[in-house]
């Protein structure tokens, strides 16, 4: 299954990001804590070049906390400050401005030495759809200004938002990239809801999710779907059939697939992280 989604407003947004970079001091790059690498847009490195960047690992409440801590260290080893937050519940949000000042400490020192008056940090908030950008804006500003929605594609334009005297934010629409070179990335994004369900086959995504949980969190599948010992070792297709049957859906596997996908998205199988630091470090070593 190949998943592609690159609406016209995303192409336009990519151009606008490039044009607006000169107006900001720093970029806040939001990633989903459940997939900190797969939810990064690989085009950003080319777009942002040397622009200072703070990586915000959002939705940390949904992710495996051990993996989240590892990802913070991983990004720091790559030369970026990273901060785990949960914008929905305002956790970690107050640390954003102090951390941004830390990223910009050299610029702030240069401005002070030149006798320039301190001014608000101007930041661009960027990330793929459904990563929580609008929710973060509303938390920072303290009122509902940015439109939110638990689906991709809500934010279509750009807007400046002021956060006290310390920060001015430029919102941007979520930007995916034109083609997923790795089909697994598309499946990960689809499983977490970053791609519209109308563009995917839920049965493929359900099978991918069951495979993943069977590998990393097998006891959760057994507990959630009340599986017997001999059923826990079933391969994903047979497991999906068994879950569908146990839920009383007979042979309606589309309904069974929808159940599994939404159970995973809603955290009914617990906190999880699809991107594993160990696997990423192994890939890095192979490339080296």
Coordinates of C-alpha atoms in Angstrom, one line a residue:
X1 CA 0.0 0.0 0.0
X2 CA 1.4 3.4 -1.0
X3 CA 0.0 6.4 0.8
X4 CA 0.3 9.9 -0.7
X5 CA -1.3 13.2 0.4
X6 CA 0.0 16.5 -0.8
X7 CA -3.0 19.0 -1.2
X8 CA -2.5 22.2 -3.0
X9 CA -2.4 24.3 0.2
X10 CA 0.6 22.3 1.4
X11 CA 2.6 23.2 -1.7
X12 CA 1.7 26.8 -1.2
X13 CA 2.6 26.6 2.5
X14 CA 6.0 25.2 1.7
X15 CA 6.7 28.3 -0.5
X16 CA 5.4 30.6 2.2
X17 CA 7.6 29.0 4.8
X18 CA 10.6 29.7 2.7
X19 CA 9.6 33.3 2.2
X20 CA 8.7 34.0 5.8
X21 CA 11.9 32.5 7.4
X22 CA 13.7 35.8 7.2
X23 CA 11.1 37.3 9.6
X24 CA 11.6 34.8 12.5
X25 CA 14.5 34.2 14.9
X26 CA 13.7 30.5 15.6
X27 CA 11.6 27.6 14.3
X28 CA 9.6 25.5 16.7
X29 CA 9.4 22.1 15.0
X30 CA 6.6 20.0 16.5
X31 CA 6.8 16.2 16.2
X32 CA 4.5 13.5 17.5
X33 CA 6.0 11.7 20.5
X34 CA 4.6 8.5 19.2
X35 CA 6.7 8.8 16.0
X36 CA 9.3 11.5 16.5
X37 CA 11.2 10.7 13.3
X38 CA 8.4 9.6 11.0
X39 CA 6.4 12.8 11.9
X40 CA 9.3 15.0 10.8
X41 CA 9.2 16.5 7.3
X42 CA 12.5 15.7 5.6
X43 CA 12.1 18.8 3.4
X44 CA 12.5 21.0 6.5
X45 CA 16.3 20.6 6.6
X46 CA 16.5 22.0 3.1
X47 CA 14.0 24.7 3.8
X48 CA 15.3 25.8 7.2
X49 CA 19.0 25.4 6.5
X50 CA 20.9 27.1 9.4
X51 CA 17.9 28.7 11.1
X52 CA 17.9 28.0 14.9
X53 CA 15.5 25.3 15.8
X54 CA 13.8 23.9 18.9
X55 CA 12.2 20.5 18.6
X56 CA 9.0 20.1 20.6
X57 CA 8.0 16.4 21.2
X58 CA 4.3 16.9 21.6
X59 CA 1.6 14.4 22.8
X60 CA 4.1 12.9 25.2
X61 CA 1.2 11.7 27.3
X62 CA 0.3 9.2 24.5
X63 CA 3.9 7.9 24.0
X64 CA 6.0 5.4 25.8
X65 CA 7.8 7.6 28.4
X66 CA 11.0 5.6 28.3
X67 CA 11.2 6.1 24.5
X68 CA 10.4 9.8 24.8
X69 CA 13.3 10.4 27.1
X70 CA 15.6 8.5 24.7
X71 CA 14.4 10.7 21.8
X72 CA 15.2 13.9 23.8
X73 CA 18.7 12.6 24.2
X74 CA 18.9 11.5 20.5
X75 CA 17.9 14.9 19.2
X76 CA 20.4 16.6 21.5
X77 CA 23.1 14.4 20.2
X78 CA 22.1 15.6 16.7
X79 CA 22.7 19.2 17.8
X80 CA 19.1 20.2 18.6
X81 CA 17.6 21.1 21.9
X82 CA 14.4 19.0 22.4
X83 CA 11.6 19.4 24.8
X84 CA 8.8 16.8 25.6
X85 CA 5.4 18.5 26.0
X86 CA 1.7 17.8 26.1
X87 CA 0.1 20.9 24.7
X88 CA -3.4 19.5 25.3
X89 CA -2.9 19.5 29.1
X90 CA -0.4 22.4 29.1
X91 CA 2.4 20.2 30.4
X92 CA 5.9 21.5 29.6
X93 CA 4.6 24.5 27.7
X94 CA 5.9 27.0 30.2
X95 CA 9.4 25.7 29.5
X96 CA 9.3 26.6 25.8
X97 CA 10.3 30.3 26.0
X98 CA 13.2 29.7 28.4
X99 CA 14.4 26.9 26.2
X100 CA 14.1 29.0 23.1
X101 CA 16.2 31.7 24.8
X102 CA 18.8 29.1 25.5
X103 CA 18.9 28.2 21.8
X104 CA 19.2 31.9 20.9
X105 CA 21.6 32.8 23.7
X106 CA 24.4 33.8 21.3
X107 CA 22.1 36.0 19.2
X108 CA 20.7 37.6 22.3
X109 CA 24.2 38.3 23.6
X110 CA 25.2 39.8 20.3
X111 CA 22.2 42.1 20.2
X112 CA 22.9 43.2 23.8
X113 CA 26.5 43.9 22.9
X114 CA 25.3 46.1 20.0
X115 CA 23.1 48.1 22.4
X116 CA 19.9 46.8 20.9
X117 CA 16.8 46.8 23.1
X118 CA 15.4 43.4 24.0
X119 CA 12.4 42.4 22.0
X120 CA 10.0 39.4 21.7
X121 CA 11.4 36.3 20.2
X122 CA 9.8 35.7 16.8
X123 CA 9.1 32.1 16.2
X124 CA 7.6 30.0 13.4
X125 CA 5.6 26.9 14.4
X126 CA 5.8 24.2 11.9
X127 CA 4.9 20.5 11.7
X128 CA 2.9 17.9 9.8
X129 CA -0.9 17.8 10.1
X130 CA -2.5 16.7 13.4
X131 CA 0.7 17.1 15.4
X132 CA -0.9 19.7 17.7
X133 CA 0.2 23.0 16.4
X134 CA -3.1 24.9 16.9
X135 CA -3.5 23.4 20.4
X136 CA 0.0 24.7 21.3
X137 CA -0.8 28.1 20.0
X138 CA -3.9 28.4 22.1
X139 CA -2.0 27.3 25.2
X140 CA 0.8 29.8 24.7
X141 CA -1.6 32.7 23.9
X142 CA -4.0 31.7 26.7
X143 CA -7.1 31.8 24.7
X144 CA -8.7 30.1 21.7
X145 CA -7.3 31.9 18.7
X146 CA -5.9 29.2 16.6
X147 CA -8.5 26.8 15.2
X148 CA -8.1 23.2 16.4
X149 CA -9.4 19.8 15.3
X150 CA -8.6 16.2 15.9
X151 CA -8.1 15.7 12.2
X152 CA -5.5 16.7 9.6
X153 CA -5.8 19.8 7.5
X154 CA -7.6 22.2 9.9
X155 CA -5.1 25.1 9.6
X156 CA -5.1 26.5 6.1
X157 CA -3.5 30.0 6.4
X158 CA -0.8 31.8 8.4
X159 CA -1.3 34.1 11.4
X160 CA 0.8 35.9 14.0
X161 CA 0.0 35.3 17.6
X162 CA 1.4 37.2 20.6
X163 CA 2.5 35.5 23.8
X164 CA 3.0 38.3 26.4
X165 CA 6.1 40.4 25.8
X166 CA 8.4 37.4 25.3
X167 CA 7.2 35.7 22.1
X168 CA 5.5 36.3 18.8
X169 CA 4.3 33.2 16.9
X170 CA 3.8 32.6 13.2
X171 CA 1.5 29.7 12.7
X172 CA 1.7 27.6 9.5
X173 CA -0.5 24.9 8.0
X174 CA 0.7 21.3 8.5
X175 CA 3.0 20.2 5.7
X176 CA 3.5 16.7 4.5
X177 CA 6.0 15.8 1.8
X178 CA 5.0 14.8 -1.7
X179 CA 6.1 11.2 -1.5
X180 CA 6.8 8.7 1.3
X181 CA 10.0 6.9 0.2
X182 CA 9.4 4.3 2.9
X183 CA 5.9 2.8 2.9
X184 CA 6.2 2.1 6.6
X185 CA 6.3 5.8 7.4
X186 CA 2.9 6.2 5.6
X187 CA 1.4 3.4 7.8
X188 CA 2.7 5.0 11.0
X189 CA 1.3 8.3 10.1
X190 CA -2.0 6.7 9.1
X191 CA -2.2 4.8 12.4
X192 CA -1.8 7.9 14.5
X193 CA -4.4 9.9 12.4
X194 CA -2.0 12.2 10.5
X195 CA -3.5 11.2 7.1
X196 CA -7.2 11.3 6.3
X197 CA -8.9 8.0 6.7
X198 CA -10.5 8.4 3.3
X199 CA -7.1 8.0 1.7
X200 CA -6.1 4.7 3.3
X201 CA -7.2 1.1 3.7
X202 CA -8.0 0.7 7.4
X203 CA -7.5 -3.1 7.3
X204 CA -3.9 -2.6 6.2
X205 CA -3.3 -0.1 9.0
X206 CA -5.0 -2.4 11.6
X207 CA -2.7 -5.3 10.6
X208 CA 0.3 -3.0 10.9
X209 CA -0.8 -1.9 14.3
X210 CA -1.4 -5.5 15.5
X211 CA 2.0 -6.5 14.2
X212 CA 3.6 -3.7 16.1
X213 CA 1.9 -4.3 19.4
X214 CA 2.5 -8.0 19.1
X215 CA 6.2 -7.2 18.9
X216 CA 6.6 -4.6 21.6
X217 CA 3.5 -4.7 23.8
X218 CA 2.0 -8.2 23.3
X219 CA 0.3 -8.4 26.7
X220 CA -1.8 -5.3 25.9
X221 CA -3.5 -7.0 22.9
X222 CA -4.3 -10.0 25.0
X223 CA -5.8 -7.9 27.8
X224 CA -7.7 -5.5 25.6
X225 CA -9.4 -8.3 23.5
X226 CA -9.5 -11.0 26.2
X227 CA -7.4 -13.5 24.2
X228 CA -6.7 -17.0 25.3
X229 CA -3.1 -18.1 25.7
X230 CA -3.2 -20.0 22.4
X231 CA -4.7 -17.0 20.6
X232 CA -1.9 -14.6 21.6
X233 CA 0.6 -16.2 19.1
X234 CA -1.7 -15.7 16.1
X235 CA -0.4 -13.8 13.1
X236 CA -2.0 -10.4 12.5
X237 CA -4.5 -11.5 9.9
X238 CA -5.8 -14.4 12.0
X239 CA -5.6 -12.1 15.1
X240 CA -7.8 -9.5 13.3
X241 CA -10.3 -12.3 12.4
X242 CA -10.4 -13.5 16.0
X243 CA -10.9 -9.9 17.4
X244 CA -13.7 -9.3 14.9
X245 CA -15.3 -12.5 16.0
X246 CA -15.0 -11.9 19.7
X247 CA -16.6 -8.4 19.3
X248 CA -19.6 -10.0 17.6
X249 CA -19.0 -8.5 14.2
X250 CA -19.2 -11.9 12.5
X251 CA -17.1 -11.6 9.3
X252 CA -17.3 -7.8 9.1
X253 CA -13.5 -7.3 9.1
X254 CA -13.8 -3.7 8.0
X255 CA -15.6 -3.0 11.3
X256 CA -13.0 -5.0 13.2
X257 CA -10.2 -3.1 11.5
X258 CA -11.9 0.2 12.4
X259 CA -12.1 -1.0 16.1
X260 CA -8.4 -1.8 16.3
X261 CA -7.2 1.4 14.6
X262 CA -9.4 3.6 16.8
X263 CA -8.5 1.7 20.0
X264 CA -4.8 2.3 19.2
X265 CA -5.4 6.0 18.4
X266 CA -7.5 6.6 21.5
X267 CA -4.9 5.0 23.8
X268 CA -7.0 2.0 24.8
X269 CA -4.0 -0.2 24.3
X270 CA -1.9 2.1 26.4
X271 CA 1.0 4.5 25.6
X272 CA 3.2 3.5 22.7
X273 CA 6.0 4.7 20.5
X274 CA 6.2 3.5 16.9
X275 CA 9.6 5.0 16.2
X276 CA 12.2 3.2 18.3
X277 CA 15.5 4.9 19.2
X278 CA 17.4 1.6 19.1
X279 CA 16.3 1.0 15.5
X280 CA 17.2 4.6 14.5
X281 CA 20.6 4.4 16.0
X282 CA 21.2 1.1 14.3
X283 CA 20.3 2.7 10.9
X284 CA 22.7 5.6 11.7
X285 CA 25.5 3.1 12.4
X286 CA 24.8 1.3 9.1
X287 CA 24.9 4.6 7.2
X288 CA 28.2 5.6 8.9

